[in-house]
Coordinates of C-alpha atoms in Angstrom, one line a residue:
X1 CA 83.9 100.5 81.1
X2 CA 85.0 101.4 84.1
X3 CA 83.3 105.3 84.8
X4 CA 80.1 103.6 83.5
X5 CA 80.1 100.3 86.2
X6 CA 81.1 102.9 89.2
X7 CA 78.1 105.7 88.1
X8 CA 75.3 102.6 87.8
X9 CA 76.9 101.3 91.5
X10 CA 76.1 104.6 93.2
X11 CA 73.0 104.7 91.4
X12 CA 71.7 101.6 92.6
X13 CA 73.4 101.3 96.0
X14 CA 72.9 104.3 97.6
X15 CA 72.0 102.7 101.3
X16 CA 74.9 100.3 101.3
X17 CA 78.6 101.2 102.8
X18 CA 81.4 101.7 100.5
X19 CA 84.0 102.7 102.2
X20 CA 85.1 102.4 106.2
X21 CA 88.3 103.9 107.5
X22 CA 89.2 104.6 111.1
X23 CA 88.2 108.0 111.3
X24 CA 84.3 107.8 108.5
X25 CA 82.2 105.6 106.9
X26 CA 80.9 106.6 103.7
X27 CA 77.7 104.8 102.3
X28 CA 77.4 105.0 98.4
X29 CA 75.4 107.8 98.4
X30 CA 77.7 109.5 100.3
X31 CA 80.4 108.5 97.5
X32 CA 78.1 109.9 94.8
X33 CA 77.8 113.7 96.4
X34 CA 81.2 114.1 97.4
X35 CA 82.8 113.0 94.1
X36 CA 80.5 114.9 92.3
X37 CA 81.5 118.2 94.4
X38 CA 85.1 117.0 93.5
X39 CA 84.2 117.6 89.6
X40 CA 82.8 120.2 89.9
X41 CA 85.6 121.8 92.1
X42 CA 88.2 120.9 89.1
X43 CA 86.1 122.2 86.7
X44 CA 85.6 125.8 88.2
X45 CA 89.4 125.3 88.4
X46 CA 89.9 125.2 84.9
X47 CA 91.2 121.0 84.6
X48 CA 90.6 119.9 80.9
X49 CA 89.6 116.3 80.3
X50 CA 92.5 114.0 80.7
X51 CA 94.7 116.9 82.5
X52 CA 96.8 115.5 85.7
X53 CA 95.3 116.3 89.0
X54 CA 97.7 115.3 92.1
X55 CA 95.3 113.0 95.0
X56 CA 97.5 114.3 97.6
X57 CA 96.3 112.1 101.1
X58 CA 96.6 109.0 103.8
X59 CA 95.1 105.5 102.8
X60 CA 91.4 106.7 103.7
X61 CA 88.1 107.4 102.2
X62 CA 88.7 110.6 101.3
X63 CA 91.3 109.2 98.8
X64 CA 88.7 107.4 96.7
X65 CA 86.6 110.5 97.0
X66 CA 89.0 112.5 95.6
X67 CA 89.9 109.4 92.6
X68 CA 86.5 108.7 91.6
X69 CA 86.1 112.9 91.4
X70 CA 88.9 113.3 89.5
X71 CA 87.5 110.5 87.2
X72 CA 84.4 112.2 87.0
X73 CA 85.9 115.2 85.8
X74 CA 87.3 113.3 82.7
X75 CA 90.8 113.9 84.2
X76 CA 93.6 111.4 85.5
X77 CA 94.7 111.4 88.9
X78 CA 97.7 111.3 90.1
X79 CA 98.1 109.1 93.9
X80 CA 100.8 110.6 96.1
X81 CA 100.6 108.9 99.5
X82 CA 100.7 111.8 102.2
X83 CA 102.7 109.1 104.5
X84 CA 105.7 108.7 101.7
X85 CA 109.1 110.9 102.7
X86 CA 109.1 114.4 101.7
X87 CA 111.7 113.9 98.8
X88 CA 109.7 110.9 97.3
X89 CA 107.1 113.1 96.8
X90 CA 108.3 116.3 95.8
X91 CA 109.7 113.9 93.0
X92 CA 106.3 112.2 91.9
X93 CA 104.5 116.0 92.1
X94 CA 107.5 117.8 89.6
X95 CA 106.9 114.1 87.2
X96 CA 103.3 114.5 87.2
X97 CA 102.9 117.5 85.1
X98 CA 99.6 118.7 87.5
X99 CA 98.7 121.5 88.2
X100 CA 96.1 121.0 90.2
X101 CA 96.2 119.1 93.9
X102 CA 93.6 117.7 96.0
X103 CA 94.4 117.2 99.6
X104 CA 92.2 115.7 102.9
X105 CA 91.9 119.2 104.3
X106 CA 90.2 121.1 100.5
X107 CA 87.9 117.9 100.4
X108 CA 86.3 118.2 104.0
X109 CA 85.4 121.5 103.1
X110 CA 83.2 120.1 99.9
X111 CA 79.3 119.8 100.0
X112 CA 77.5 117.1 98.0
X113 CA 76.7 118.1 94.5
X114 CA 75.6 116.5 91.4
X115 CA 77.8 116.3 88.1
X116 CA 77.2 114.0 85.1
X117 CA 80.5 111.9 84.4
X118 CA 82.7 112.8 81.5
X119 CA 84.5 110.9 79.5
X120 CA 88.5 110.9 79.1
X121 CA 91.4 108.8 77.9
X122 CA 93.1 108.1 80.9
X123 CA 92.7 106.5 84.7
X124 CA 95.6 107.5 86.6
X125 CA 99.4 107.9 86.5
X126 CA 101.6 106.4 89.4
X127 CA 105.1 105.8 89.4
X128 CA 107.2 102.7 89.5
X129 CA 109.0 101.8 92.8
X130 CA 112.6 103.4 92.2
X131 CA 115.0 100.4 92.8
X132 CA 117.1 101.6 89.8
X133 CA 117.0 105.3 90.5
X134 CA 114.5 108.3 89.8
X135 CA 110.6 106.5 90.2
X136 CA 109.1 106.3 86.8
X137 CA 105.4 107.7 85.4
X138 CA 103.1 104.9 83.9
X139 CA 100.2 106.2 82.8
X140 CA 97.0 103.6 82.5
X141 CA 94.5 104.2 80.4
X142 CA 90.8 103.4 81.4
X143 CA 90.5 101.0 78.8
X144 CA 93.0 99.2 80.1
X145 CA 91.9 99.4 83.8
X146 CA 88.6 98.0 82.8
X147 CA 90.2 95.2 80.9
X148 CA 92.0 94.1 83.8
X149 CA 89.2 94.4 86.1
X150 CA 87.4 92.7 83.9
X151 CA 89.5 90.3 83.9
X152 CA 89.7 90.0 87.4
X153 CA 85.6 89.6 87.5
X154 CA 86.1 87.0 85.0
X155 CA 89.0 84.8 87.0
X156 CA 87.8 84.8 90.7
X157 CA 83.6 84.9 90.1
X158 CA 82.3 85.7 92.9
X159 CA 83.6 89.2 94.1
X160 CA 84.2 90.9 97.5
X161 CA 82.0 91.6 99.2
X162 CA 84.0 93.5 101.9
X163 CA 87.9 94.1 101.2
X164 CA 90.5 94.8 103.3
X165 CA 92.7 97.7 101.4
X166 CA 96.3 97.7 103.1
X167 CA 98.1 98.9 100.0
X168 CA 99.4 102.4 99.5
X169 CA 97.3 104.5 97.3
X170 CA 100.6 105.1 95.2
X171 CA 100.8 101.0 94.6
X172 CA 99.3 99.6 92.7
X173 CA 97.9 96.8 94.2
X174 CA 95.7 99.1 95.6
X175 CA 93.7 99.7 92.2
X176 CA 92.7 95.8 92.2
X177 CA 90.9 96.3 95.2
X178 CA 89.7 99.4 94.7
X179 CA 87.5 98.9 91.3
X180 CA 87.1 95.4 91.7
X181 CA 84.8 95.8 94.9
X182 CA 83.4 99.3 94.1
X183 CA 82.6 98.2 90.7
X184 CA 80.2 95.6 92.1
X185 CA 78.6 97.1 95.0
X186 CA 80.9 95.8 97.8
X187 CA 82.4 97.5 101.0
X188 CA 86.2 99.0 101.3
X189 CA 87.7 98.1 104.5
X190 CA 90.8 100.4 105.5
X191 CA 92.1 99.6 108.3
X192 CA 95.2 102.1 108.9
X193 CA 97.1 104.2 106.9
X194 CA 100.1 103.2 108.1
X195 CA 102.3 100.6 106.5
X196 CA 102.4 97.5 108.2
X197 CA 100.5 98.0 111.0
X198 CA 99.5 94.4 111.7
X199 CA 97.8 95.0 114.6
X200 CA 95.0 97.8 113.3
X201 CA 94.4 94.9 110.5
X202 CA 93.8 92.6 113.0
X203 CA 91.6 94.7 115.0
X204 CA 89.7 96.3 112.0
X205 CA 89.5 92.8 110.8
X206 CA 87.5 91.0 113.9
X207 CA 85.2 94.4 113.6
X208 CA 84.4 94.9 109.6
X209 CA 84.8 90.7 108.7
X210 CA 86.4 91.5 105.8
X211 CA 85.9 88.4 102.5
X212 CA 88.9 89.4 100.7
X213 CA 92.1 91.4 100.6
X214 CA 95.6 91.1 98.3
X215 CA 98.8 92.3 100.4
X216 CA 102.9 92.0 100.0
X217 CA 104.0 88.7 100.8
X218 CA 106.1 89.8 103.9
X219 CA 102.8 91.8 105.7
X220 CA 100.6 88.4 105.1
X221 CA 103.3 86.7 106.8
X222 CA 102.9 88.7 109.7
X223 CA 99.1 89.2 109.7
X224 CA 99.3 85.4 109.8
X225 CA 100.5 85.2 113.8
X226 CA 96.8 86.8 114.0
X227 CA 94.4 85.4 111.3
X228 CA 91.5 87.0 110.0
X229 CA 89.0 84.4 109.9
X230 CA 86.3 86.0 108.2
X231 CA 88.9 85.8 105.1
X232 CA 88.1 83.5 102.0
X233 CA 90.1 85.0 99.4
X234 CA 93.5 86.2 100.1
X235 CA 95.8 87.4 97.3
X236 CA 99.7 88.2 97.8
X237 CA 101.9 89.9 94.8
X238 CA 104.2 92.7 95.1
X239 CA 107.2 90.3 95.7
X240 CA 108.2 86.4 95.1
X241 CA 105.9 84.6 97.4
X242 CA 108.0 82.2 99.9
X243 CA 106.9 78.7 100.0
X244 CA 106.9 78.6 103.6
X245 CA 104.1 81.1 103.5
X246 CA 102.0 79.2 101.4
X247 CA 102.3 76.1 104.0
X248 CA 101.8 78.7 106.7
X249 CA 98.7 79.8 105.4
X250 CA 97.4 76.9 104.9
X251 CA 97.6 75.8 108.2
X252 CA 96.5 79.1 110.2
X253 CA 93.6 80.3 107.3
X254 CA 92.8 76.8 106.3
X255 CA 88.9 77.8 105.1
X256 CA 90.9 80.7 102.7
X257 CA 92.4 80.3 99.4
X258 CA 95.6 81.8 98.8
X259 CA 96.7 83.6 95.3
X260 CA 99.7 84.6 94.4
X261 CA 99.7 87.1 91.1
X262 CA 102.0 88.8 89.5
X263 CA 102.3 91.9 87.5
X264 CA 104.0 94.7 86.6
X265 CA 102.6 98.7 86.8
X266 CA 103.1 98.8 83.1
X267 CA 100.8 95.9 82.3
X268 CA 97.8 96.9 85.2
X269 CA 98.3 95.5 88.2
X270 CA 97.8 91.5 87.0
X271 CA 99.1 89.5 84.3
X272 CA 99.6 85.9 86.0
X273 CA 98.0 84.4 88.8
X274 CA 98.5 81.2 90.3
X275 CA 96.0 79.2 93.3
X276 CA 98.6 78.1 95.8
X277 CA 98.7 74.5 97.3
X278 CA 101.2 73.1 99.7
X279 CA 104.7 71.8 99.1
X280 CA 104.9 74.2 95.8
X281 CA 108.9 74.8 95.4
X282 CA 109.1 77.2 94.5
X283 CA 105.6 79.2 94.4
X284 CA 104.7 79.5 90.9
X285 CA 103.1 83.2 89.4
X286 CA 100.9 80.6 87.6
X287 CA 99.5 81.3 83.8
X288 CA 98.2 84.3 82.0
X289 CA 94.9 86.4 83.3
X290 CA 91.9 86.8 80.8
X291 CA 92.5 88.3 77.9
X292 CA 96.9 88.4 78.1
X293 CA 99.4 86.3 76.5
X294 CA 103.1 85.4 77.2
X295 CA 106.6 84.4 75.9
X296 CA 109.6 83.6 77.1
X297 CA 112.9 85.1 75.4
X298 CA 116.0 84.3 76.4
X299 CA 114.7 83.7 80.2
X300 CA 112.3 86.6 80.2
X301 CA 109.3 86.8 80.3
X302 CA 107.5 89.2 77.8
X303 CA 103.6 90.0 78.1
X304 CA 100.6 90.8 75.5
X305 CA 97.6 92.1 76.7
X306 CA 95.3 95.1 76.7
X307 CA 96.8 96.5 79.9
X308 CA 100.0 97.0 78.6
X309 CA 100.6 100.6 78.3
X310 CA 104.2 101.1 78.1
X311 CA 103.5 101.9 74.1
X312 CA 104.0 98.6 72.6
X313 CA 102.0 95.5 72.1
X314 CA 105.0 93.9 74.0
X315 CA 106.2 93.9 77.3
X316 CA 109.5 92.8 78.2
X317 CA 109.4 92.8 82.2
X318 CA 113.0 92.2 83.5
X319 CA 112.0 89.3 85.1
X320 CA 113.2 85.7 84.6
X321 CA 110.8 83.1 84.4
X322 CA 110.6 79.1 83.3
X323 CA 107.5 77.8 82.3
X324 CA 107.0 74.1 83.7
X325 CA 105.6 71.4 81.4
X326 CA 102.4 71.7 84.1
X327 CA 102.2 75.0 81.8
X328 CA 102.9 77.0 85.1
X329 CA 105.2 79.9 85.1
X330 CA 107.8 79.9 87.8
X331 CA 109.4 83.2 88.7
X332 CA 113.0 83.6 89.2
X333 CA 113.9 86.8 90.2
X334 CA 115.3 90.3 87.8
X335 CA 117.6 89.7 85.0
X336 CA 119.7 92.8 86.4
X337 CA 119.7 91.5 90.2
X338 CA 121.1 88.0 90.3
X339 CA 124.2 87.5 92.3
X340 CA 127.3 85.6 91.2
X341 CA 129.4 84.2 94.2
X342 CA 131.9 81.8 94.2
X343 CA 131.1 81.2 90.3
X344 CA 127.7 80.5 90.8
X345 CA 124.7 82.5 90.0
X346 CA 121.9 82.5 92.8
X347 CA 118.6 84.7 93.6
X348 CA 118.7 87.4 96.7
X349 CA 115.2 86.1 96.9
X350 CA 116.5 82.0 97.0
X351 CA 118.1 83.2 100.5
X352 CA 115.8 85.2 101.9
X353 CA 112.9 82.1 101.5
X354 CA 115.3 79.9 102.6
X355 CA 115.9 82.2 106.0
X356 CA 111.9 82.2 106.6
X357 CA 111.8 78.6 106.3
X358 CA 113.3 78.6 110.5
X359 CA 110.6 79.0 112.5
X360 CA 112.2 82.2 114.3
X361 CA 112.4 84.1 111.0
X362 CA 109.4 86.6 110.3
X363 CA 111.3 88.3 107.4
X364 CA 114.6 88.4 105.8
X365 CA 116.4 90.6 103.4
X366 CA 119.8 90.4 101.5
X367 CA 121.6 93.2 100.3
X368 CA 122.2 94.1 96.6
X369 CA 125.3 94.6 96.0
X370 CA 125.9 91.7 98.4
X371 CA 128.1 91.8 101.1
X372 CA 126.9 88.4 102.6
X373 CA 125.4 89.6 105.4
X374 CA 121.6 88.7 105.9
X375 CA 119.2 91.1 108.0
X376 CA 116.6 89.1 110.0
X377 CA 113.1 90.1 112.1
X378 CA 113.0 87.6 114.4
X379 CA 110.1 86.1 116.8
X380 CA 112.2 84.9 119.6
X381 CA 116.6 84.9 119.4
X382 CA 118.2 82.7 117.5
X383 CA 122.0 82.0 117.5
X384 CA 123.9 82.7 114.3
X385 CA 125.3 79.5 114.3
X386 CA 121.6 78.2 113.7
X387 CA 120.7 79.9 111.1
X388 CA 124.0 79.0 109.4
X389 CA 123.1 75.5 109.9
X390 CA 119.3 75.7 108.8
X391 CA 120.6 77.4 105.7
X392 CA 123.6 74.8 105.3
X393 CA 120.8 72.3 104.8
X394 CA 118.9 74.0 101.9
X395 CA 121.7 76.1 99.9
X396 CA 124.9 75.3 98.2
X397 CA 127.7 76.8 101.0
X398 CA 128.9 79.5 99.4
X399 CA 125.6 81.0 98.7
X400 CA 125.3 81.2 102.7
X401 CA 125.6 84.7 104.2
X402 CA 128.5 85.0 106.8
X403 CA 126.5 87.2 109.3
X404 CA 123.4 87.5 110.3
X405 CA 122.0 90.7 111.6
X406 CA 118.9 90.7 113.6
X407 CA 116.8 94.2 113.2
X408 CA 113.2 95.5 114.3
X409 CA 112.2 96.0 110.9
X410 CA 114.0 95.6 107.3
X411 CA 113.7 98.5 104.6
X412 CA 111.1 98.8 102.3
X413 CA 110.3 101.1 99.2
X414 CA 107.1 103.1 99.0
X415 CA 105.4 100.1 97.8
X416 CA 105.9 98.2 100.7
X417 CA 108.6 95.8 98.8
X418 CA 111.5 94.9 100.2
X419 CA 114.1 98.0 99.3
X420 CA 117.5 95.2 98.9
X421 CA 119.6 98.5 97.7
X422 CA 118.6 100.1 101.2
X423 CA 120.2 97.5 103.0
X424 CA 123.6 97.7 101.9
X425 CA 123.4 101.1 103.4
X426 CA 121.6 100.1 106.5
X427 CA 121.6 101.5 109.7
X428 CA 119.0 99.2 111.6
X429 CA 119.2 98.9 115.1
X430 CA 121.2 95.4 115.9
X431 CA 120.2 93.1 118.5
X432 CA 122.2 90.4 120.1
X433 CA 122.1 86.9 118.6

């Protein structure tokens, strides 16, 4: 179990660093005083094993102090990202049900203090990305958090022994690297709290030598103009992984082996993973983890495992999916965003990795509803007319968008995945070209 693998860790690795961010370093010892203060603060406060308590901060260290506290204490926490928009949280605090929040600024004022870990039903409650409307609570219990970092143990062997963490606390993506390095004695890398901030990667990288880190398809593409080439285990999920990323990869972090997984929030974190190799088309999400089984009905794709907690033994995900007779799943986008034009039925995502495949294109996004126009981030200009053809060359023509707007940056949700509803109400900044 998971309270049991994280109290024998800070046992036994008191001298070694678990966790750097820009502004600390926290050896395990550290990790063990502080989260015990963090108990013991919610207990004087009156939180009951498996009550809510909000972990109000940045991407930093004091964010697992304040997780592996609130664990601790037998309670859940609840991960609101201090860098999400005001309304976004207001919305996950009211869902939560917590009365009880932790922020950066109550847990510098903590001293190191010793509290024995209590047991509880629950890990953590975060909220699913809001592409249809108001976010959603998922609620994980820790036996399902330990299954599927078991699982994870199990699948890749050896395990990190530094990881770069560049996911939001409130994805979570962020969990997989969280308990699967401080669960075995390894280091925690943060390198910003900022989203996308390619550069402090790059920098923290060439400092900390990170082994491993997992990251949204569309920031690995862009971490990729700077490798990290202390990287040998690099895992992408969040969103479809474009073939031209996996070539790209390959040929700029050639000693690294890329993953792609996916996942959903209601089934913890993994539930497919795949090892990439070039010329894949498209990029398959691979076969079931340890431990989880799947079917396909009617084109979805519906998952059994011990981390499903959305209160069946099923999961039907929303995504469509064809398994190949290599026994590999293939993804092919959500059941309720496929786009008919011109009587035929094509994936927002088919476009987009299709755009990426010209050398000029960092990132592309389509809009849902569509209104064919496609938004671009561009390395150098590019004339529409060349995009028109490259795309000409690789999708039926009525599938190709009729403008295409350059921008600094495309939409994102919370998550960091590409927010296609956000688009169709865009007002990015447009560039000539």
């Amino acid at each position: 179990m998971i309270p049991e693998a994280l109290a024998a860790q800070l046992r036994a690795r008191r001298d070694t660093l678990a966790v750097v961010d820009p502004e600390q370093s926290l050896t395990y010892a550290d990790l063990d005083g502080l989260s015990g203060a963090v108990a013991a603060h919610l207990a004087q406060r009156g939180v009951a094993v498996g009550d809510p308590v909000i972990v109000h901060t940045r991407l930093s260290g004091w964010a697992i102090v304040a997780m592996l506290g609130v664990l601790r204490a037998g309670a859940r926490y609840v991960p609101i990202d201090a860098a999400f928009p005001a309304a976004r949280r207001e919305l996950m605090a009211a869902g939560s049900g917590a009365r009880v929040t932790l922020t950066e600024e109550l847990l510098a004022t903590l001293r190191p203090t010793r509290f024995d870990w209590q047991d509880g039903p629950d890990a953590y409650t975060l909220f699913t990305s809001g592409s249809t409307g108001v976010p959603k609570a998922v609620t994980v219990s820790r036996a399902a958090l330990s299954y599927s970092t078991g699982a994870r143990l199990e699948y890749y062997g050896r395990p990190p022994e530094r990881f770069l963490l560049c996911s939001s606390i409130s994805f979570d993506s962020s969990v997989a690297g969280i308990y699967w390095t401080l669960c075995t004695g390894g280091t925690l890398v943060i390198p910003t709290d900022r989203p996308f901030d390619v550069r402090a990667i790059v920098r923290t990288g060439a400092v900390h030598r990170p082994t491993h880190t997992l990251m949204v398809p569309s920031l690995y593409r862009l971490m990729l103009r700077s490798p990290v080439p202390s990287l040998t285990t690099v895992i992408v999920a969040g969103e479809s992984c474009p073939p031209g990323l996996v070539d790209l990869h390959h040929d700029r972090m050639p000693d690294a082996t890329l993953y792609n997984e996916y996942g959903p929030t209601e089934c913890t974190v993994w539930s497919t993973v795949h090892r990439c190799a070039v010329g894949e088309d498209p990029v398959p999400i691979g076969r079931p983890i340890p431990g989880t089984t799947v079917s396909i009905s009617d084109g979805e794709l519906c998952i059994s495992s011990p981390g499903v907690v959305s209160g069946g033994p099923v999961y039907r995900t929303g995504d469509r999916v064809s398994m190949g007779d290599d026994g590999l799943l293939r993804y092919h986008g959500r059941v309720d965003e496929q786009l008919k034009i011109g009587g035929m039925r094509i994936e927002p995502a088919e476009i987009e990795h299709a755009l990426m495949a010209h050398p000029a294109v960092l990132l592309a996004g389509v809009a849902v509803p569509y209104r064919s126009v496609a938004y671009v981030v561009c390395s150098e200009p590019v004339e529409q007319k060349a995009l028109r053809a490259h795309l000409l060359d690789r999708l039926p023509a009525v599938a190709v968008p009729t403008v295409f707007e350059r921008v600094e940056s495309l939409s994102t949700l919370p998550n960091g995945k590409l927010d296609r509803r956000a688009l169709s109400r865009s007002d990015h900044v447009r560039h000539d070209g």
